[in-house]
Structure formats: structure tokens, C-alpha cells
Amino acid sequence: MQMPEVESVSYALLSMLSMLAVLVLITRWYRKYRLRHYEVPVYDIHKGHRFFMVDMFTTPTYCNVDHVHIVHGAQCDSCGICVDDHLMKEANNRIPCKPASTREEQLHHHWVQGNLPLCSSCSVCGEECGALPELSDLRCCWCQQTVHENCASKLSVCQLGRYRQLIVPPNCVELRWVGLKATRQRHLVVKKVRHPDMKDWTPLIVIGNRKSGNNDGELLLRHFRSILNTPQVIDVHDISPENGLEWCHLLPDVSFHVLVCGGDGTIGWVLNAIEKLKLPNPPKVCILPLGTGNDLSRVLGWGEGYSGDVDVTDILDNVLKAKPVSLDRWTVDIRHTKHFGFARPRKEVVMNNYASIGVDALVTLNFHNKRKNWPSIFANRIVNKLTYFTYGTKDVLERECKDLHLKLKVELDGLPLELPEIEGLVVLNISSWGGGCHPWQLGKDDEIFATPRYDDGILEVMALSSAFHIAQLQVGMAAPIRLGQASTIKIKLSGSNAPMQVDGEPWEQHPGEITITARGQAALTSLE
């Protein structure tokens, strides 16, 4: 192919990509315009729908107000009704949403007409239902049962269905609104709650951020609201984890589960909130991994990460069968060296997974700085991993952390270490590091070490010889430089600054003394 033809193809490809980008921006703007133009904020707990805009329904869908077929429109993420854009106001007035709170003694089914899942069958007669090309038959948005309209009268009291032990029934809770009525920044909080007449009740609190990932957080929170009671689903973009955990204060005798939707940083944030509240019966933390590394999630069997549309029923099944475990937590105390009689403020960080100084922290720091400047680009896990690889390759050539061993003095349980020539020092609390690598298990042991555990009060300390050594560990082609195991670790950094990170949060560390000591244990769950 001649050069002008190549340039012509490249120009055409660039034009197509530009047009696609413009189309995406216009679609997003139009979705926001439709929602702002048609939606009316509703403050009635018993009637307010939580509408989100759907650009195109993937299955035949009919409007719950005028019963006509619609291709796009709005859907309530709590009760699931679908309406045309301009009928959201009327739907708020005519169709009650799934109540978050009610004064009924017994919970009755909350039937929603039409738009049933494909291949639905009637819970009463067993025949197929919802198959007609119109708004027909019913679905309960609490227990998820589907029935023919003439069969619904045979069902009265709702038992909440398959996930009843995870749901807070609306007739057991009293709520109140927080925020200014004149604004959209309002949310429900728990005022009172009582124990339902139910055995083995272990209610679930879902904590996530709708801004996390490539809209993954927003999609997940919607799905959970469709099954659980709406106030059980906490969006940390609106409500702090401490306020979301108010359930545990109101029912201290109940064993709650908390499902954290996010990466290792979000999990650490929630664990800190639980510790801060000093709950007499701390909830057991489950994980739905959305981050890039997800090392803690991997160790506990919750998976390496989700993206896109997730079947939340699988997640809820995992919550029901998860086993309780304890996770060691550590305090990283940093005291800076004085210069000219002055020292930087003392710093204290909580460690759940691992901490490091040197070459791997440098890669994390470079990535963190780039993501801070371009957050929209780094919402995709594949892009993140490619960027990590790029910075790791860059440091193979530049070797910015060369001769790190000359700047460090390390003590394990009071015994000084003689460091070999290294470019990185890593302290492990869990076996997974760097997004799924299990370095301590690689190669042969020259010395006898105890089997690593995340609940034994012991840390593993290893060293890295270079950025290339990290790459070799990632593919299992090399062993780490094992330095030892200890319950108290002291690291003295002298000379110049060095990159440091704890659980993926990096910074430029100034000279000083770093002490890592036991902090306590957190209650989590495992699928292993």
C-alpha cells in the first residue's frame, strides 16, 4: 500500500473515532437533560421512585403509565417500573414505589405490572406468564415472584423470597430524610429498627460508590436496591460509611454483614470506619472487588475483580455461604528526622495488606500521579494494568531506586538485618501482592519459615533486586529475597527521600523511622 493511501486510512479511522467520542458525549448530555427536565424530586418515603435513564431497553418493554411499547425511557431502580420520559412525574403520583418503611403488621406483596423477566412462570399455577406483547401479569419486587393477574389474590403475605435473611423488612424500620428539602441532596437514614420474627436473620448492608470504575458502581447499587430494602444500600458519594453503619448501633445483638463494593482502598476505608465506631458486635465484611489489584479479595476467595454487568444473585449466594475469618491489622508509625531543629509531623497509617519502600512503590506513585491528573482515562482495569506495566518497564532502564540498601536500616523483632544489594523492601500481611502474585511461595526456602497466614500476628519481609525482578515474580520465574518474619518491624530511612506505599496508597517518604506494630484484628468473611 502506498504512503498516501495509508495516511488516508489513518485519517478516516481518526475521524470515525472522533465522531464516536462526540456521539458518546451527546448521549450522556441528553440522558442528564432528560432526567433533569422530567424528574420531580419526591420526598414521600412511600411513593418516591429512583429513576435512571435507559437509552435503549434490551427486551420488549412497556410503559407502566400509558401501557404503550417504549424503546427508551426511565426505570426505577427500586421497584423496577418503566415509563416514558415525560411520564415520570405522573408515575410518581399514580404508582407507589416499593416502600422503604411501612406500618403494616404483616408484609404484603408489592406487585408491579408487566415487564417480567424472560421465561417467567406463575408461582401459583406454574404456567408461563408475562409472555404477551403487552403490559401483562405481575411481579413482586420484594420476593421476586411472578404471577398471573387472576392468580395474585391467592398470595397475600410476602415472605421476602430467597434472600429473606439478608433483607430488613419495611415493617420493621422507621426512616427519616436528611438534607434540605429544596435541594436534591437528600437521603434516607435509619431512625428506629426492630428485629423481625425470623430465624437466622443476618441483614446485609451494601456499601459502594456510584462513581467507582466505568459506571460499575452505579450499576451494582441499582441491582442491589431492586432486591434489598433501599436504605440497606449505601452510596458513599452521598453518605459516609459511619452513617451507613448506624444499623449496627440500633441492633447491637444482630450479626450484620457488610458487602463492600470496591478495591482494597475502599475496604480499608470501611474497616477504619468500623474500628472508629467501636461497635460491640462488629459486622462481618464481605467483598465485591472492583479495583485493579484486589489482593485482599483474592486471598479471601472473593475473586480477582468484576467489571460490567454483574449477576448480584450470585454475589448474595456467596454472602450466605461465606465463613467468618479474622484479619490482622497493623499500625505504620512514621516519625521524621529533624532538620535544623524542625521535623515534619508524625504520620500514622493503617496497613491491612502490605507496605513497601522502593521500586514497586515508585511504580505505584507514578501511576497514582498520572491517574490524579487524568481520572476519566483510568476508570478501566485493563488500562490501569497496561499503565502499571509501562512504568515498570521504564524503571528497568532508569533504576531510580538503585542502592536503596545503603539508605535503610531494618530490625525484625529488635534484631538488625544485614541487607543485600536491593532496590525494594516489602512487608507482607497477606500472601497476595501486586495484583495476584504470591511471592513468598515461589522458589525453594533456604531457611525454615512458618507458613504465612493473615491472622497469626506475624509479617513476612522480602526484598526486590530490581524492577525486572518484580516482572519475574509476576510470572513465577524467580523467587523473592526472603529476609524473615516478625511481629514488630523498624525501618530507618536516611539520606534522601524514597517512594513508599501502604495498601496501594503511595507517597514520597522523607528520612525518618518507620515502625510497624500490631493494631488488632478485623472481622471479615472468606469463600476459601
C-alpha positions as a printed NumPy array, in Angstrom:
array([[  0.   ,   0.   ,   0.   ],
       [  1.364,   3.42 ,  -0.92 ],
       [  2.004,   6.079,   1.692],
       [ -0.85 ,   8.46 ,   0.673],
       [ -3.303,   5.559,   0.962],
       [ -2.032,   4.759,   4.488],
       [ -2.478,   8.392,   5.507],
       [ -5.985,   8.371,   4.046],
       [ -6.964,   5.253,   6.036],
       [ -5.462,   6.733,   9.23 ],
       [ -7.366,   9.976,   8.708],
       [-10.632,   8.077,   8.146],
       [-10.067,   5.996,  11.292],
       [ -9.304,   9.11 ,  13.34 ],
       [-12.454,  10.796,  12.017],
       [-14.589,   7.788,  12.97 ],
       [-13.141,   7.722,  16.487],
       [-13.764,  11.462,  16.854],
       [-17.364,  11.09 ,  15.72 ],
       [-17.874,   8.203,  18.139],
       [-16.485,  10.273,  21.024],
       [-18.788,  13.169,  20.139],
       [-21.77 ,  10.784,  19.952],
       [-20.987,   9.384,  23.424],
       [-20.758,  12.896,  24.887],
       [-24.044,  13.941,  23.274],
       [-25.759,  10.773,  24.557],
       [-24.553,  11.413,  28.115],
       [-25.631,  15.051,  27.962],
       [-29.072,  14.105,  26.608],
       [-29.552,  11.49 ,  29.338],
       [-28.808,  14.085,  32.012],
       [-31.066,  16.621,  30.277],
       [-33.97 ,  14.157,  30.156],
       [-33.583,  13.325,  33.843],
       [-33.333,  16.983,  34.942],
       [-36.183,  18.065,  32.675],
       [-38.734,  15.429,  33.602],
       [-37.926,  14.149,  37.089],
       [-39.552,  15.754,  40.134],
       [-37.797,  15.213,  43.483],
       [-40.242,  13.301,  45.699],
       [-39.907,  13.342,  49.473],
       [-42.685,  10.883,  50.316],
       [-40.924,   7.747,  51.589],
       [-43.84 ,   5.574,  50.422],
       [-44.051,   6.91 ,  46.852],
       [-40.742,   8.292,  45.663],
       [-39.223,   6.405,  42.717],
       [-35.487,   6.386,  41.999],
       [-35.48 ,   6.832,  38.228],
       [-32.456,   6.399,  35.981],
       [-32.391,   6.924,  32.234],
       [-32.229,   3.971,  29.831],
       [-31.002,   4.783,  26.327],
       [-32.329,   1.522,  24.91 ],
       [-34.213,  -1.319,  26.605],
       [-32.712,  -4.678,  25.676],
       [-36.015,  -6.589,  25.973],
       [-39.587,  -5.68 ,  24.862],
       [-40.683,  -3.053,  27.381],
       [-43.992,  -1.298,  28.024],
       [-44.699,   1.929,  29.904],
       [-46.306,   1.344,  33.309],
       [-48.363,   4.542,  32.949],
       [-49.881,   4.523,  29.434],
       [-49.071,   0.841,  28.618],
       [-47.503,   1.568,  25.201],
       [-44.338,  -0.041,  23.89 ],
       [-41.206,   2.058,  24.576],
       [-37.67 ,   1.743,  23.227],
       [-36.024,   4.104,  25.703],
       [-37.19 ,   5.883,  28.833],
       [-36.747,   5.784,  32.607],
       [-36.665,   2.893,  35.057],
       [-36.952,   2.86 ,  38.847],
       [-34.003,   1.009,  40.363],
       [-36.026,   0.106,  43.457],
       [-39.357,  -1.298,  42.21 ],
       [-38.433,  -1.664,  38.523],
       [-41.33 ,   0.208,  36.822],
       [-40.518,   1.531,  33.338],
       [-42.027,   4.712,  31.925],
       [-41.656,   7.075,  29.001],
       [-39.502,  10.12 ,  29.759],
       [-42.319,  12.636,  30.022],
       [-44.399,  10.397,  32.327],
       [-42.013,  10.255,  35.3  ],
       [-43.965,  12.931,  37.169],
       [-47.235,  11.119,  36.593],
       [-45.702,   7.809,  37.668],
       [-44.601,   9.406,  40.94 ],
       [-48.199,  10.491,  41.555],
       [-50.014,   7.356,  40.403],
       [-47.776,   4.348,  41.128],
       [-46.367,   3.768,  44.628],
       [-42.78 ,   2.568,  44.783],
       [-41.583,  -0.352,  46.902],
       [-41.884,   1.106,  50.424],
       [-38.698,   1.505,  52.439],
       [-40.819,   1.806,  55.588],
       [-44.382,   0.795,  56.395],
       [-46.615,   0.44 ,  59.469],
       [-48.24 ,  -2.81 ,  58.346],
       [-48.119,  -5.645,  60.863],
       [-47.598,  -8.18 ,  58.08 ],
       [-45.708,  -7.523,  54.889],
       [-47.849,  -7.947,  51.785],
       [-46.621,  -8.42 ,  48.233],
       [-45.825,  -5.265,  46.317],
       [-46.967,  -6.139,  42.814],
       [-45.589,  -4.361,  39.738],
       [-47.399,  -4.883,  36.463],
       [-45.686,  -6.21 ,  33.35 ],
       [-42.105,  -6.26 ,  32.009],
       [-41.453,  -9.608,  33.682],
       [-38.118, -11.411,  33.273],
       [-37.968, -13.674,  30.218],
       [-39.27 , -17.234,  30.681],
       [-41.213, -16.334,  33.855],
       [-43.692, -18.804,  35.308],
       [-46.615, -18.239,  37.677],
       [-45.855, -19.115,  41.305],
       [-49.468, -20.242,  41.796],
       [-50.417, -22.308,  38.738],
       [-46.957, -22.955,  37.284],
       [-47.928, -21.792,  33.784],
       [-45.894, -19.336,  31.727],
       [-46.67 , -15.674,  32.42 ],
       [-45.615, -12.285,  31.099],
       [-45.269, -13.623,  27.551],
       [-47.975, -11.488,  25.88 ],
       [-46.856,  -8.489,  23.727],
       [-48.394,  -6.036,  26.199],
       [-48.146,  -4.91 ,  29.822],
       [-49.41 ,  -8.09 ,  31.485],
       [-49.144, -10.131,  34.687],
       [-47.363,  -9.194,  37.923],
       [-44.035,  -9.361,  39.749],
       [-43.449,  -8.799,  43.481],
       [-40.447,  -6.53 ,  43.948],
       [-39.746,  -7.981,  47.409],
       [-39.778, -11.751,  46.887],
       [-39.386, -11.561,  43.047],
       [-42.294, -14.   ,  42.491],
       [-44.212, -13.687,  39.214],
       [-47.921, -14.486,  38.864],
       [-50.884, -14.112,  36.514],
       [-53.097, -11.191,  37.441],
       [-56.016, -13.506,  38.284],
       [-53.733, -15.658,  40.495],
       [-52.369, -12.818,  42.662],
       [-55.322, -12.904,  45.065],
       [-54.228, -16.386,  46.187],
       [-51.   , -14.922,  47.595],
       [-51.158, -12.461,  50.47 ],
       [-48.3  , -12.339,  52.966],
       [-44.854, -11.866,  51.414],
       [-42.009, -13.956,  52.864],
       [-39.318, -11.864,  51.073],
       [-38.174, -14.798,  48.954],
       [-34.81 , -16.44 ,  48.551],
       [-32.765, -13.725,  50.325],
       [-35.141, -13.049,  53.211],
       [-32.468, -13.391,  55.905],
       [-30.461, -10.582,  54.24 ],
       [-33.375,  -8.12 ,  53.919],
       [-34.599,  -5.611,  56.507],
       [-38.43 ,  -5.798,  56.141],
       [-40.019,  -2.349,  55.692],
       [-42.495,  -3.02 ,  58.525],
       [-39.556,  -3.316,  60.945],
       [-37.909,   0.016,  60.214],
       [-38.67 ,   3.7  ,  60.668],
       [-36.766,   6.169,  58.474],
       [-36.279,   9.882,  58.14 ],
       [-34.961,  12.199,  55.457],
       [-31.711,  14.134,  55.948],
       [-30.843,  17.207,  53.903],
       [-32.512,  20.356,  52.611],
       [-35.942,  19.801,  51.082],
       [-35.331,  22.462,  48.429],
       [-32.319,  20.594,  47.043],
       [-31.702,  17.17 ,  45.5  ],
       [-29.051,  16.362,  48.12 ],
       [-31.367,  14.367,  50.394],
       [-31.136,  10.778,  51.561],
       [-32.829,   8.353,  53.92 ],
       [-31.301,   7.39 ,  57.249],
       [-32.463,   4.872,  59.834],
       [-34.359,   6.27 ,  62.822],
       [-35.636,   3.084,  64.508],
       [-35.494,  -0.613,  63.682],
       [-36.768,  -3.774,  65.365],
       [-35.954,  -7.463,  64.991],
       [-38.38 ,  -9.308,  62.672],
       [-39.919, -12.651,  63.558],
       [-37.306, -14.563,  61.585],
       [-34.684, -17.195,  62.432],
       [-31.026, -16.792,  61.396],
       [-31.585, -13.167,  60.378],
       [-28.243, -11.69 ,  59.242],
       [-29.148,  -8.478,  57.384],
       [-26.83 ,  -7.125,  54.719],
       [-25.506,  -3.587,  54.296],
       [-24.101,  -2.84 ,  50.826],
       [-21.502,  -0.063,  50.673],
       [-20.262,   1.256,  47.335],
       [-19.575,   4.377,  45.31 ],
       [-21.599,   5.079,  42.19 ],
       [-18.58 ,   6.944,  40.773],
       [-16.235,   3.956,  41.004],
       [-14.972,   2.181,  37.893],
       [-16.53 ,   2.663,  34.484],
       [-20.052,   3.133,  35.96 ],
       [-19.716,  -0.336,  37.551],
       [-20.528,   1.063,  40.983],
       [-23.726,   2.736,  39.832],
       [-24.979,  -0.399,  38.064],
       [-24.281,  -2.596,  41.095],
       [-26.053,  -0.298,  43.565],
       [-29.121,  -0.284,  41.303],
       [-29.231,  -4.068,  41.191],
       [-28.935,  -4.373,  44.969],
       [-31.736,  -1.835,  45.532],
       [-34.032,  -3.992,  43.412],
       [-33.657,  -6.895,  45.892],
       [-32.888,  -5.32 ,  49.278],
       [-34.597,  -2.524,  51.163],
       [-33.355,   0.75 ,  49.668],
       [-31.724,   2.158,  52.879],
       [-29.594,  -1.003,  53.103],
       [-27.684,   0.167,  50.013],
       [-25.214,   2.921,  50.952],
       [-23.646,   5.156,  48.31 ],
       [-20.549,   6.7  ,  49.937],
       [-20.789,   9.519,  47.395],
       [-23.802,  10.703,  49.458],
       [-23.461,   9.022,  52.875],
       [-20.328,   8.288,  54.892],
       [-19.652,   4.653,  55.893],
       [-20.033,   5.682,  59.562],
       [-23.607,   6.894,  58.944],
       [-24.358,   3.857,  56.813],
       [-23.332,   1.56 ,  59.66 ],
       [-25.92 ,   3.109,  62.003],
       [-27.886,  -0.158,  61.617],
       [-25.274,  -1.893,  63.801],
       [-25.734,   0.655,  66.607],
       [-29.512,   0.281,  66.586],
       [-29.397,  -3.533,  66.675],
       [-26.225,  -4.45 ,  68.616],
       [-27.407,  -8.032,  69.197],
       [-27.761,  -8.76 ,  65.464],
       [-24.92 , -10.121,  63.306],
       [-24.798,  -7.857,  60.266],
       [-22.927,  -8.485,  57.045],
       [-21.351,  -5.589,  55.135],
       [-20.668,  -6.062,  51.434],
       [-18.   ,  -3.609,  50.26 ],
       [-18.122,  -2.906,  46.521],
       [-14.698,  -1.549,  45.619],
       [-10.97 ,  -2.101,  45.725],
       [ -8.514,  -2.575,  48.585],
       [ -8.615,   1.153,  49.376],
       [-12.401,   1.154,  49.819],
       [-12.197,  -1.957,  52.02 ],
       [ -9.622,  -0.228,  54.216],
       [-11.852,   2.847,  54.465],
       [-14.797,   0.734,  55.681],
       [-12.629,  -1.245,  58.139],
       [-11.375,   2.046,  59.591],
       [-14.977,   3.264,  59.948],
       [-15.973,   0.064,  61.793],
       [-12.988,   0.415,  64.13 ],
       [-13.767,   4.091,  64.762],
       [-17.375,   3.329,  65.757],
       [-16.224,   0.798,  68.407],
       [-19.23 ,  -1.426,  67.753],
       [-19.931,  -4.103,  70.401],
       [-20.809,  -6.578,  67.636],
       [-18.819,  -5.556,  64.523],
       [-20.317,  -6.606,  61.169],
       [-18.615,  -9.265,  59.068],
       [-17.164,  -7.756,  55.903],
       [-17.702,  -9.378,  52.51 ],
       [-16.085,  -8.139,  49.288],
       [-17.248,  -7.437,  45.76 ],
       [-13.927,  -6.442,  44.111],
       [-13.995,  -3.527,  41.657],
       [-10.414,  -2.262,  41.942],
       [ -7.263,  -3.008,  39.948],
       [ -5.196,  -5.147,  42.346],
       [ -7.85 ,  -6.624,  44.682],
       [ -5.215,  -8.613,  46.595],
       [ -7.262,  -8.991,  49.782],
       [-10.265, -10.163,  47.766],
       [ -8.118, -12.778,  46.018],
       [ -6.759, -14.139,  49.314],
       [-10.246, -14.449,  50.819],
       [-11.694, -16.14 ,  47.73 ],
       [-13.983, -13.294,  46.595],
       [-12.371, -13.107,  43.152],
       [ -9.888, -11.014,  41.23 ],
       [-12.359,  -8.348,  40.1  ],
       [-15.68 ,  -7.677,  38.404],
       [-16.461,  -5.349,  35.54 ],
       [-19.606,  -4.627,  33.541],
       [-22.977,  -6.107,  34.438],
       [-22.805,  -8.456,  37.452],
       [-25.4  , -11.029,  38.488],
       [-25.991,  -9.863,  42.056],
       [-27.862, -13.069,  42.928],
       [-24.534, -14.924,  42.653],
       [-22.967, -12.371,  44.99 ],
       [-25.804, -12.707,  47.508],
       [-25.486, -16.506,  47.375],
       [-21.788, -16.105,  48.228],
       [-22.643, -13.825,  51.158],
       [-24.955, -16.502,  52.563],
       [-22.312, -19.239,  52.401],
       [-19.22 , -17.183,  53.391],
       [-17.321, -18.206,  56.531],
       [-16.121, -15.714,  59.181],
       [-12.362, -15.088,  59.448],
       [-10.1  , -12.61 ,  61.247],
       [ -7.605, -10.313,  59.514],
       [ -4.569,  -8.86 ,  61.279],
       [ -4.331,  -5.075,  61.036],
       [ -1.139,  -3.105,  61.601],
       [ -0.153,   0.43 ,  62.569],
       [  2.564,   2.064,  60.466],
       [  4.011,   4.834,  62.635],
       [  6.278,   7.323,  60.817],
       [  8.477,   9.79 ,  62.729],
       [ 10.524,  12.109,  60.55 ],
       [ 14.126,  13.082,  61.132],
       [ 14.72 ,  16.621,  62.385],
       [ 16.499,  19.099,  60.133],
       [ 17.747,  22.372,  61.615],
       [ 15.703,  21.637,  64.742],
       [ 12.422,  21.045,  62.868],
       [ 10.699,  17.824,  61.807],
       [  7.693,  17.026,  59.651],
       [  4.536,  15.997,  61.558],
       [  4.268,  12.437,  62.775],
       [  2.22 ,  10.222,  60.438],
       [  0.175,   7.117,  61.259],
       [ -1.24 ,   4.777,  58.608],
       [ -3.232,   1.554,  58.976],
       [ -2.   ,  -1.448,  56.972],
       [ -4.179,  -4.396,  56.006],
       [ -2.33 ,  -5.941,  53.056],
       [  1.283,  -4.828,  52.639],
       [  3.707,  -1.912,  52.744],
       [  6.809,  -1.255,  50.68 ],
       [  9.658,   1.166,  50.095],
       [ 11.494,   1.43 ,  46.823],
       [ 10.957,   0.251,  43.299],
       [  7.412,  -1.172,  43.457],
       [  6.229,   1.876,  45.439],
       [  7.766,   4.063,  42.724],
       [  5.636,   2.364,  40.053],
       [  2.541,   2.842,  42.219],
       [  3.413,   6.507,  42.854],
       [  3.918,   7.258,  39.148],
       [  0.609,   5.597,  38.301],
       [ -1.177,   7.436,  41.141],
       [  0.086,  10.831,  39.94 ],
       [ -0.974,  10.118,  36.363],
       [ -4.446,   8.896,  37.439],
       [ -4.917,  12.004,  39.588],
       [ -4.367,  14.204,  36.531],
       [ -6.478,  12.078,  34.144],
       [ -9.127,  10.266,  36.266],
       [-11.539,   9.541,  33.379],
       [ -8.896,   7.619,  31.418],
       [ -8.029,   5.312,  34.336],
       [-11.543,   4.027,  35.047],
       [-10.808,   0.791,  33.159],
       [ -8.925,  -2.091,  34.793],
       [ -7.108,  -3.083,  31.564],
       [ -5.881,   0.482,  31.015],
       [ -4.64 ,   0.555,  34.61 ],
       [ -2.672,  -2.668,  34.242],
       [ -1.114,  -1.51 ,  30.959],
       [ -0.066,   1.731,  32.645],
       [  1.485,  -0.193,  35.542],
       [  3.402,  -2.306,  33.035],
       [  4.63 ,   0.824,  31.236],
       [  6.017,   2.41 ,  34.406],
       [  7.602,  -0.88 ,  35.474],
       [  9.349,  -1.161,  32.106],
       [ 10.514,   2.46 ,  32.388],
       [ 12.174,   1.825,  35.749],
       [ 14.032,  -1.224,  34.414],
       [ 16.035,   1.245,  32.341],
       [ 16.231,   4.205,  34.732],
       [ 16.774,   2.358,  38.075],
       [ 15.795,   5.315,  40.245],
       [ 15.9  ,   3.185,  43.429],
       [ 19.381,   1.816,  42.937],
       [ 21.418,   1.343,  46.164],
       [ 18.314,   1.531,  48.385],
       [ 20.021,  -0.804,  50.862],
       [ 22.555,   1.932,  51.643],
       [ 19.739,   4.208,  52.897],
       [ 17.898,   1.611,  55.018],
       [ 18.463,   0.021,  58.417],
       [ 15.968,  -2.726,  59.264],
       [ 15.197,  -4.508,  62.548],
       [ 12.945,  -7.562,  62.896],
       [ 11.733,  -8.002,  66.486],
       [ 14.728,  -5.967,  67.641],
       [ 17.32 ,  -7.92 ,  65.637],
       [ 19.169,  -5.915,  62.932],
       [ 19.239,  -7.23 ,  59.368],
       [ 22.164,  -7.151,  57.012],
       [ 20.619,  -6.125,  53.707],
       [ 21.911,  -7.37 ,  50.357],
       [ 22.034,  -5.067,  47.336],
       [ 18.335,  -4.263,  46.75 ],
       [ 16.015,  -1.707,  45.185],
       [ 12.852,  -2.512,  47.154],
       [ 11.704,  -3.712,  50.581],
       [  8.245,  -5.283,  51.015],
       [  6.35 ,  -6.146,  54.213],
       [  3.501,  -8.644,  53.659],
       [  0.457,  -9.296,  55.832],
       [ -1.373, -11.335,  53.172],
       [  0.035, -13.772,  50.629],
       [ -1.127, -11.885,  47.505],
       [  0.863,  -8.86 ,  46.324],
       [  0.983,  -6.724,  43.186],
       [ -2.384,  -7.798,  41.794],
       [ -2.344, -11.564,  42.3  ],
       [  1.301, -12.572,  42.706],
       [  2.105, -14.904,  45.648],
       [  5.856, -14.245,  46.003],
       [  6.566, -15.903,  49.358],
       [  5.537, -19.266,  47.922],
       [  7.91 , -19.048,  44.951],
       [ 11.224, -20.93 ,  44.79 ],
       [ 12.856, -23.036,  47.5  ],
       [ 13.27 , -21.97 ,  51.101],
       [ 16.888, -21.559,  52.144],
       [ 15.685, -21.214,  55.711],
       [ 12.746, -22.656,  57.578],
       [  9.91 , -20.153,  57.826],
       [  6.457, -20.595,  59.306],
       [  3.587, -20.896,  56.806],
       [  2.293, -17.345,  56.195],
       [ -1.189, -16.51 ,  57.486],
       [ -3.222, -13.308,  57.644],
       [ -4.364, -13.985,  61.224],
       [ -1.192, -15.153,  63.006],
       [  0.198, -11.776,  64.151],
       [  3.315, -12.292,  62.017],
       [  4.53 , -10.308,  58.989],
       [  6.731, -11.562,  56.156],
       [  9.587,  -9.335,  54.932],
       [ 11.123,  -9.702,  51.5  ],
       [ 13.347,  -7.661,  49.186],
       [ 13.377,  -6.843,  45.477],
       [ 16.588,  -6.579,  43.494],
       [ 15.122,  -4.521,  40.614],
       [ 12.034,  -3.682,  38.58 ],
       [ 12.926,  -6.641,  36.356],
       [ 12.822,  -8.836,  39.478],
       [  9.203,  -7.712,  40.006],
       [  8.333,  -8.798,  36.463],
       [  9.972, -12.173,  37.062],
       [  7.977, -12.658,  40.279],
       [  4.743, -11.813,  38.472],
       [  5.233, -14.69 ,  36.022],
       [  6.756, -17.123,  38.538],
       [ 10.261, -17.115,  37.031],
       [ 12.118, -16.001,  40.164],
       [ 11.937, -16.23 ,  43.946],
       [ 11.866, -13.281,  46.342],
       [ 14.758, -12.379,  48.595],
       [ 13.261, -13.62 ,  51.87 ],
       [ 14.565, -11.62 ,  54.823],
       [ 12.465, -13.013,  57.676],
       [  9.268, -12.941,  59.714],
       [  8.465, -10.722,  62.681],
       [  5.686,  -9.146,  64.734],
       [  7.447,  -5.765,  65.07 ],
       [  9.432,  -4.135,  62.278],
       [ 11.561,  -0.984,  62.393],
       [ 12.894,   0.676,  59.267],
       [ 15.163,   3.708,  59.373],
       [ 15.431,   5.725,  56.163],
       [ 18.367,   8.138,  55.945],
       [ 19.9  ,  10.312,  53.276],
       [ 17.443,  11.226,  50.524],
       [ 13.704,  10.58 ,  50.04 ],
       [ 12.324,   7.257,  48.803],
       [  8.905,   6.269,  47.382],
       [  6.707,   4.386,  49.848],
       [  3.217,   2.882,  49.749],
       [  0.781,   1.192,  52.115],
       [ -2.077,  -0.829,  50.586],
       [ -1.678,   0.915,  47.239],
       [ -1.629,   4.487,  48.633],
       [  1.806,   5.931,  47.677],
       [  3.777,   9.   ,  48.711],
       [  7.328,  10.374,  48.716],
       [  8.781,   9.381,  52.091],
       [ 11.26 ,  11.717,  53.795],
       [ 14.032,  10.425,  56.058],
       [ 12.822,   9.093,  59.389],
       [ 11.95 ,   5.986,  61.391],
       [  9.059,   3.716,  60.386],
       [  7.693,   1.265,  62.961],
       [  5.089,  -1.402,  62.128],
       [  3.244,  -2.927,  65.093],
       [  0.093,  -4.983,  65.621],
       [ -3.142,  -2.955,  65.812],
       [ -5.776,  -5.662,  66.275],
       [ -7.991,  -7.786,  64.06 ],
       [-10.969,  -7.131,  61.796],
       [-13.943,  -9.42 ,  61.171],
       [-14.155, -10.467,  57.521],
       [-15.52 , -13.426,  55.591],
       [-13.914, -15.918,  53.25 ],
       [-15.096, -18.204,  50.458],
       [-11.943, -20.342,  50.64 ]])
